[in-house]
Coordinates of C-alpha atoms and ligand atoms in Angstrom, one line a residue:
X172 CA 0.0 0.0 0.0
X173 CA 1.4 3.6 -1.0
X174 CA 1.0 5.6 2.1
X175 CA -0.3 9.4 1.2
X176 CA 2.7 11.5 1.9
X177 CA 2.5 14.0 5.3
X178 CA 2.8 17.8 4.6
X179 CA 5.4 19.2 7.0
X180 CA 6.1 22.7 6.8
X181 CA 9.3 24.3 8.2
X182 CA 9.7 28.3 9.1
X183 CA 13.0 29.8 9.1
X184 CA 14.0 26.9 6.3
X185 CA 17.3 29.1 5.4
X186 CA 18.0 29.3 8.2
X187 CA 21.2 27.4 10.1
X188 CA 18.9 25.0 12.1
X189 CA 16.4 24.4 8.8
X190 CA 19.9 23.7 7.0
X191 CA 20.2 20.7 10.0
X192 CA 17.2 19.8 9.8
X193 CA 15.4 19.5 6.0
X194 CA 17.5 16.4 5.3
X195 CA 16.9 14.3 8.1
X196 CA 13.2 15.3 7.8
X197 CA 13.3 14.2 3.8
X198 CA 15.4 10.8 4.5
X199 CA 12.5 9.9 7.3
X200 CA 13.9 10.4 10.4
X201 CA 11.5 13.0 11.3
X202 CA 8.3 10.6 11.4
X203 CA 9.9 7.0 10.3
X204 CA 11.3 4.9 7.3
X205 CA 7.9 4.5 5.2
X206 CA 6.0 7.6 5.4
X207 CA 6.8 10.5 2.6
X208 CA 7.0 13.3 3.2
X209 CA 6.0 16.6 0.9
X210 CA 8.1 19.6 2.4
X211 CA 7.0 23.2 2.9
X212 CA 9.6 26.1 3.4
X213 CA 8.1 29.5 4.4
X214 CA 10.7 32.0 4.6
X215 CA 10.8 36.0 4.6
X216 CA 11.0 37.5 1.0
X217 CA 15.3 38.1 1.5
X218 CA 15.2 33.8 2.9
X219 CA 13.6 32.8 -0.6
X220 CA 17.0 32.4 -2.6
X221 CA 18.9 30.5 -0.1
X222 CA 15.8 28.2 0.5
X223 CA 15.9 27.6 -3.3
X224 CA 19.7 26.5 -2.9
X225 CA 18.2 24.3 -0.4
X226 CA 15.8 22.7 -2.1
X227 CA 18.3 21.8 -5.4
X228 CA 20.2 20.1 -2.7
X229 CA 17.4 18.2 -1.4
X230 CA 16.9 17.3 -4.9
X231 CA 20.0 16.1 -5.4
X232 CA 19.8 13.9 -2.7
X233 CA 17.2 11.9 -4.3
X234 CA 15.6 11.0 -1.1
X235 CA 13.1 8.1 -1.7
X236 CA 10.6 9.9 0.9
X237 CA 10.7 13.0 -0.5
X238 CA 7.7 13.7 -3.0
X239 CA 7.7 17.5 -2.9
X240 CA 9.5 20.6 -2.1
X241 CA 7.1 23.9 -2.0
X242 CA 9.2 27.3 -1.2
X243 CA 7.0 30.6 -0.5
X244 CA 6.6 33.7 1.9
X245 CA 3.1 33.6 1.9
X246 CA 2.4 31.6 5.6
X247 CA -1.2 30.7 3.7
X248 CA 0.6 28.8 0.9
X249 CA 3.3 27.3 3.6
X250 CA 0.4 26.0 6.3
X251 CA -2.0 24.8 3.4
X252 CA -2.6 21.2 4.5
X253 CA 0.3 21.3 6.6
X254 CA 0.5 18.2 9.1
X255 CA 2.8 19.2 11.0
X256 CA 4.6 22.3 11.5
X257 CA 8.1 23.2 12.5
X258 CA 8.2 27.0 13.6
X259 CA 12.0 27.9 13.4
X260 CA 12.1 31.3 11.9
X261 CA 12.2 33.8 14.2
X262 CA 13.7 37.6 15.3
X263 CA 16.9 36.9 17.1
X264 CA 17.8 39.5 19.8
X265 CA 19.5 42.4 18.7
X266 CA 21.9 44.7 20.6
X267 CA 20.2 47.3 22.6
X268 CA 17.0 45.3 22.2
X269 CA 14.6 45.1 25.4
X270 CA 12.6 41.6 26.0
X271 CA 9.5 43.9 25.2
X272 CA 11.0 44.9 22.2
X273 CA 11.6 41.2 21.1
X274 CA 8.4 39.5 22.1
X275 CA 6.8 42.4 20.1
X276 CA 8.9 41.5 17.0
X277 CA 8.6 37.8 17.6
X278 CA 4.3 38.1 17.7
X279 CA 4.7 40.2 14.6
X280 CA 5.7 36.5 13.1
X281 CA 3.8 34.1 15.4
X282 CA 0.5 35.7 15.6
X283 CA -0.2 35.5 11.8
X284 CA 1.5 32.3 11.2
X285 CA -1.1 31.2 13.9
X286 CA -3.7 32.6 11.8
X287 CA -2.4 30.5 9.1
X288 CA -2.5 27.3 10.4
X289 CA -6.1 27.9 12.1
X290 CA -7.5 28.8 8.7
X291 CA -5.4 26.5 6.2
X292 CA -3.5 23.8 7.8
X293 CA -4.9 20.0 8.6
X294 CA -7.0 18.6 11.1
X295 CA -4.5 16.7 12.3
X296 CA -1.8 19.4 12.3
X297 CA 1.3 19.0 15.4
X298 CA 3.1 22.3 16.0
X299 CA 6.3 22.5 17.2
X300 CA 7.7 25.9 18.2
X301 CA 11.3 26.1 17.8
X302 CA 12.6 30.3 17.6
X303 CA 13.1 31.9 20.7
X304 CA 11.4 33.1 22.6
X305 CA 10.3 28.7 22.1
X306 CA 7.4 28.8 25.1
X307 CA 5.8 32.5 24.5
X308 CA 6.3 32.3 20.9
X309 CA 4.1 29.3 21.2
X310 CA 1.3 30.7 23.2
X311 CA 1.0 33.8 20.6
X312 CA 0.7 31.1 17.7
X313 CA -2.0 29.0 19.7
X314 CA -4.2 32.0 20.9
X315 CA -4.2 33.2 17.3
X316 CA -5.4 29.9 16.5
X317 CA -9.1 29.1 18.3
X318 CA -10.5 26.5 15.9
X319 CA -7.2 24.2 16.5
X320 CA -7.3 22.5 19.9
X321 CA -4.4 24.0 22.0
X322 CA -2.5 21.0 22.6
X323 CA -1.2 20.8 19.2
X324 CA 0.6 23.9 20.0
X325 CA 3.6 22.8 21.7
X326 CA 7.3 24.3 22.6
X327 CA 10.8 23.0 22.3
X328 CA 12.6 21.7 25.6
X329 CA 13.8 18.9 24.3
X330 CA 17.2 20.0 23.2
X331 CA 17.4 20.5 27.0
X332 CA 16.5 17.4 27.9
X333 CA 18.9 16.1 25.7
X334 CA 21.9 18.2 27.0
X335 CA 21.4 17.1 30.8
X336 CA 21.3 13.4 29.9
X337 CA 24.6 14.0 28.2
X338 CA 25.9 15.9 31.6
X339 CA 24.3 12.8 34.0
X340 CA 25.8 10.4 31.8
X341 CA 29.2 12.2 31.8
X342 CA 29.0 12.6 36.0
X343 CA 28.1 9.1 36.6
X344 CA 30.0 7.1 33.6
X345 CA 26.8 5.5 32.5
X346 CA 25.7 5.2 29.1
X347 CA 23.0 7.5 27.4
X348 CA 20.9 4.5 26.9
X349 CA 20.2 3.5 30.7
X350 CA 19.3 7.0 31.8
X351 CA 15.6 7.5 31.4
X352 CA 12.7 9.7 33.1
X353 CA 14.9 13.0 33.6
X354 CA 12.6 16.0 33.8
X355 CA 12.7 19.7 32.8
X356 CA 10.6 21.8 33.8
X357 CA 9.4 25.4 33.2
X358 CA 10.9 27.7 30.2
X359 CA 13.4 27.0 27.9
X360 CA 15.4 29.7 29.0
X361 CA 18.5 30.0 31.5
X362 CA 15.6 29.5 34.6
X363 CA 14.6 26.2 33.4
X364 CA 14.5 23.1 36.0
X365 CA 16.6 20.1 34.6
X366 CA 15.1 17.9 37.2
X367 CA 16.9 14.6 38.1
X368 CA 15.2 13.2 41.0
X369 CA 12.4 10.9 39.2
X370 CA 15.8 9.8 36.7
X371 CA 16.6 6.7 36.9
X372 CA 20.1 5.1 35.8
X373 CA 20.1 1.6 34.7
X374 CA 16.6 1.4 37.1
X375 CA 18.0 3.0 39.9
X376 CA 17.5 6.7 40.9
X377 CA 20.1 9.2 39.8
X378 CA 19.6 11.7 42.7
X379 CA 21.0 8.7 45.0
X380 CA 23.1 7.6 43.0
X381 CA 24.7 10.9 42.4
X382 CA 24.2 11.7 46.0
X383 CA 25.8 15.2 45.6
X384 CA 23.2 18.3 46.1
X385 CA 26.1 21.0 45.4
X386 CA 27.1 19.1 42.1
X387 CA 23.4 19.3 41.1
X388 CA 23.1 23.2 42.4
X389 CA 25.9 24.4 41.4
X390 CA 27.2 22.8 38.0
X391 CA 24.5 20.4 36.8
X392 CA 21.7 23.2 36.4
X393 CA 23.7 26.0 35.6
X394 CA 25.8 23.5 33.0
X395 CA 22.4 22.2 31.7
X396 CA 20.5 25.8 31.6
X397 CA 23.3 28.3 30.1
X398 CA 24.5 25.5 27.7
X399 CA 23.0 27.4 24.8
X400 CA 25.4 30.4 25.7
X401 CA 28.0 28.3 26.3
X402 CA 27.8 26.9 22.7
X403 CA 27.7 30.5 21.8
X404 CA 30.2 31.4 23.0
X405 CA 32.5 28.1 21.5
X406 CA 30.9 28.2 18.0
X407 CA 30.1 32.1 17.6
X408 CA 26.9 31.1 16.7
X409 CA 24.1 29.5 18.7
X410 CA 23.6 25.4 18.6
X411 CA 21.7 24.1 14.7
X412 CA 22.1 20.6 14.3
X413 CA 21.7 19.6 18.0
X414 CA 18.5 21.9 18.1
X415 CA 17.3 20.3 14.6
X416 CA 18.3 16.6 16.2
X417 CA 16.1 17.4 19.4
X418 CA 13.7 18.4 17.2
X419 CA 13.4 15.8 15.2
X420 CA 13.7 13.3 18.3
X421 CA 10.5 16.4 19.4
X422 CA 8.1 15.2 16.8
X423 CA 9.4 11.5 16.1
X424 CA 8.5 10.9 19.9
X425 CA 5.3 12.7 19.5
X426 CA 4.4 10.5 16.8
X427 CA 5.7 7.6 17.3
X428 CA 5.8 7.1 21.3
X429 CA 7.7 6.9 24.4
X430 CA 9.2 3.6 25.4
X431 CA 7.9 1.9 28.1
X432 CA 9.3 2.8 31.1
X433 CA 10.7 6.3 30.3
X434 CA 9.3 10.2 29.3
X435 CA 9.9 13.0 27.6
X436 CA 10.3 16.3 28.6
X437 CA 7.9 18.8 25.6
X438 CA 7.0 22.6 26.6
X439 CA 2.8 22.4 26.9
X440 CA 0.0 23.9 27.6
X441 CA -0.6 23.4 31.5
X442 CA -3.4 21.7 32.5
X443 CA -2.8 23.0 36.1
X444 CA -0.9 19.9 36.7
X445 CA 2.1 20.6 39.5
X446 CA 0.8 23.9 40.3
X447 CA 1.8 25.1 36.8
X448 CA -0.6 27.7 36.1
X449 CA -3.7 26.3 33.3
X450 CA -2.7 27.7 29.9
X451 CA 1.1 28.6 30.2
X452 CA 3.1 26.4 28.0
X453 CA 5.6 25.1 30.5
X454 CA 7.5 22.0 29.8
X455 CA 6.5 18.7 31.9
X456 CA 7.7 15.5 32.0
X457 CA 5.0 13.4 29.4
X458 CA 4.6 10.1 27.8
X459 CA 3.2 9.9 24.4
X460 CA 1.0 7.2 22.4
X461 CA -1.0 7.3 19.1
X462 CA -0.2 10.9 18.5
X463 CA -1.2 12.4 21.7
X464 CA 0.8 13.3 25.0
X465 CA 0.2 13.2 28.6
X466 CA 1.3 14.7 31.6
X467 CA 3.2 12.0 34.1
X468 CA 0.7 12.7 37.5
X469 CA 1.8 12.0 40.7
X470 CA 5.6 12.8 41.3
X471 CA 6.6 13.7 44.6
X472 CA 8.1 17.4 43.6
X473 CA 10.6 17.8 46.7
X474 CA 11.5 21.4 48.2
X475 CA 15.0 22.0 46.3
X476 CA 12.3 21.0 42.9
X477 CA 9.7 23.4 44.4
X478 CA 11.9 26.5 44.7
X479 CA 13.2 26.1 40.7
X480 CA 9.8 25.3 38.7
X481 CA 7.9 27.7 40.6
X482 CA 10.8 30.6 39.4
X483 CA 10.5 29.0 36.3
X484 CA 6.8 29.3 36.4
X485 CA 7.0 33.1 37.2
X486 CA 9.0 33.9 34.3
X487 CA 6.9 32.5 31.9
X488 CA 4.0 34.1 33.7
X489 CA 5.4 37.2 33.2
X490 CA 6.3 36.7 30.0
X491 CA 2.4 36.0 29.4
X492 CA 1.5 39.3 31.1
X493 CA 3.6 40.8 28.7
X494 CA 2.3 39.8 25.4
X495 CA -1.4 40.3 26.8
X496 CA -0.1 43.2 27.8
X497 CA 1.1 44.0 23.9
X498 CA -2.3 42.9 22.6
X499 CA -1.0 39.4 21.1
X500 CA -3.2 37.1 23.3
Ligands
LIG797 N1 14.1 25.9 21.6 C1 15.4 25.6 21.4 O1 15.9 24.7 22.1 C2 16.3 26.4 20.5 C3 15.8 27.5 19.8 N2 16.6 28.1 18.9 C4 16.0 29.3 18.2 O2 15.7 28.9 16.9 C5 15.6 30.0 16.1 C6 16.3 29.8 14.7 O3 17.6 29.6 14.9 P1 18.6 29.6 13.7 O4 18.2 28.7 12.6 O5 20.0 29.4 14.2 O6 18.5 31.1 13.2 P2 18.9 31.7 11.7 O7 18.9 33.2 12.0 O8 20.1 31.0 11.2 O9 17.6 31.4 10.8 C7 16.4 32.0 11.0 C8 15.7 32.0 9.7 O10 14.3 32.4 10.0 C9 13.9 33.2 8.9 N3 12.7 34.0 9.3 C10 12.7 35.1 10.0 N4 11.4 35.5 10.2 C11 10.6 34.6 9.5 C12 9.3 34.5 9.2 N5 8.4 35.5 9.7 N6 8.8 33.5 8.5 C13 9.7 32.6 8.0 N7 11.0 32.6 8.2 C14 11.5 33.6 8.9 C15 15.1 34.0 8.6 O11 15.1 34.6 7.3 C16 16.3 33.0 8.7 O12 16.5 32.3 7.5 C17 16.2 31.2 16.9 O13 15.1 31.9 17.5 C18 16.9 30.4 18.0 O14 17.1 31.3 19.1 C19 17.9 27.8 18.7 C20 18.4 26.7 19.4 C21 17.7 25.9 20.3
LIG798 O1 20.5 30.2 23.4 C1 20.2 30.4 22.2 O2 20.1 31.5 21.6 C2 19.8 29.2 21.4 C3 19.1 28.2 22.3 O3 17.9 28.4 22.6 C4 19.8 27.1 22.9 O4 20.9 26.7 22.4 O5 19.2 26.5 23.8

């Protein structure tokens, strides 16, 4: 049987992370080995050239998957029928710019890309938000989207999820493989709680087995939460294929499932679960199946956890505040 191909659209597609990522989506590692894939790039009139460069390489790698490549600037032509959508473009910071200044900018792009997908993309459609500001930037494009239920709007954390397995694995000598239900928690930003005392390493808990509170205070969360600078800082430009991996491992996970016995951390709208406040999109520790997420209930959220998602949680509240304030909710 010939499955129909999914339409996945991809903001920002000249960009350095939609470099990374367009030809791992077109050779199926996005959502598996035997579903095609037609590919949408939406860019800003000055992206359009590069994406064209793009797309004759895609060409050229004759990817079995791929049965279309669709450039435009118009966000109606780039969401029509889109399945899923990967929202990367977005207004970096700027010197001298305020954070009013550039969650202003940023719901000049998200609130009619929103717009878009409510009116033109499928019923089906998955939404990951990628560009910075990830969790607001995600909130502007869901409340400009009513007809599309809000759970399909969802935020990256995953990259950070990724990076503080990488750090528990390095601290304890395990392997990548054996640590599972690590946690982060709140906004993917530098107050984000990379949470490991639900982790397990080869079944038995990491907080024990690490048995170091100053390690975790002092280098684990501060290593996990200012890695993007970090990378910055090393590369002179911000992290693209490990953003387009986690991404990729984002929506495949979405799609596809968690494995037994483990989660994921994804940035989503709060049910109220954990004290997060309903509406935010915060990221929680979820297990997916048949398309669909849930939260994990039930974790015993210690004092030392307390203290760092609830200032996680303000931030993003006040973020919130913000845009309302600015007239994009
Ligand atoms: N959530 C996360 O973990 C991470 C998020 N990021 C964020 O991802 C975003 C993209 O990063 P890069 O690819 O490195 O940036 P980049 O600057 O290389 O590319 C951004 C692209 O977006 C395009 N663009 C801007 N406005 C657009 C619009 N309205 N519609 C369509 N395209 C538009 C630009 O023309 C450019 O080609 C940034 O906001 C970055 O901060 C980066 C790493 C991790
Ligand atoms: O810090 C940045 O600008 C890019 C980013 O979000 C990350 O690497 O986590």
């Amino acid at each position: 049987m010939t499955r129909t191909p999914v339409n996945v659209t991809v903001t920002g597609a000249a960009g350095q992370i939609g470099y990374a990522l367009l030809f791992r989506i077109a050779s199926g590692h996005l959502l598996g080995p035997d579903v095609p894939v037609n590919l949408r790039l939406l860019e800003i009139p000055q992206g359009l050239k590069a994406a064209e460069g793009t797309a004759m390489e895609l060409d050229d790698c004759a990817f079995p998957l791929l049965r279309g490549i669709e450039i435009t600037d118009n966000p109606d032509v780039g969401f029509a029928g889109a399945n899923v959508a990967l929202l990367v473009g977005a207004r970096p910071r700027t010197k001298g710019m305020e954070r009013g200044d550039l969650l202003s900018a940023n719901g000049g792009i998200f609130k009619p890309q929103g717009k878009a997908i409510n009116d033109h993309a499928a019923d089906d459609i998955k939404v990951l938000v990628v560009g910075n500001p990830a969790n607001t930037n995600a909130l502007i494009a869901q409340a400009a989207a009513p007809d599309v239920p809000a759970e399909r709007f969802t935020a990256m954390t995953r990259l950070d999820h990724n990076r503080a397995i990488s750090q528990l694995a390095a601290k304890t000598g395990a392997a990548v493989s054996d640590i599972k239900k690590l946690t982060i928690w709140g906004n993917h930003s530098a107050t984000q709680y990379p949470d490991i005392f639900h982790a397990e390493i080869a079944g038995k808990n990491a907080a024990e087995l690490v048995d170091d509170e100053a390690w975790l205070a002092d280098t684990f969360i501060p290593t996990v939460a200012k890695r993007g600078a970090a990378i910055i800082e090393a590369r002179g430009a911000s992290s693209a294929a490990s953003a387009a991996n986690a991404a990729i491992d984002h929506v495949y996970t979405w799609v596809n499932g968690t494995a037994a016995g483990d989660w994921t951390s994804m940035g989503i709208p709060s049910d109220g679960s954990y004290g997060v406040p309903e509406g935010i999109i915060s990221s929680f520790p979820v297990t997916t199946a048949n398309g669909t997420y849930e939260i994990v209930q039930g974790l015993d959220i210690n004092e030392f956890s307390r203290a760092r998602i609830d200032a996680s949680v303000r931030e993003l509240t006040e973020e919130r505040d913000a845009v309302r304030e600015l007239g994009l909710l």
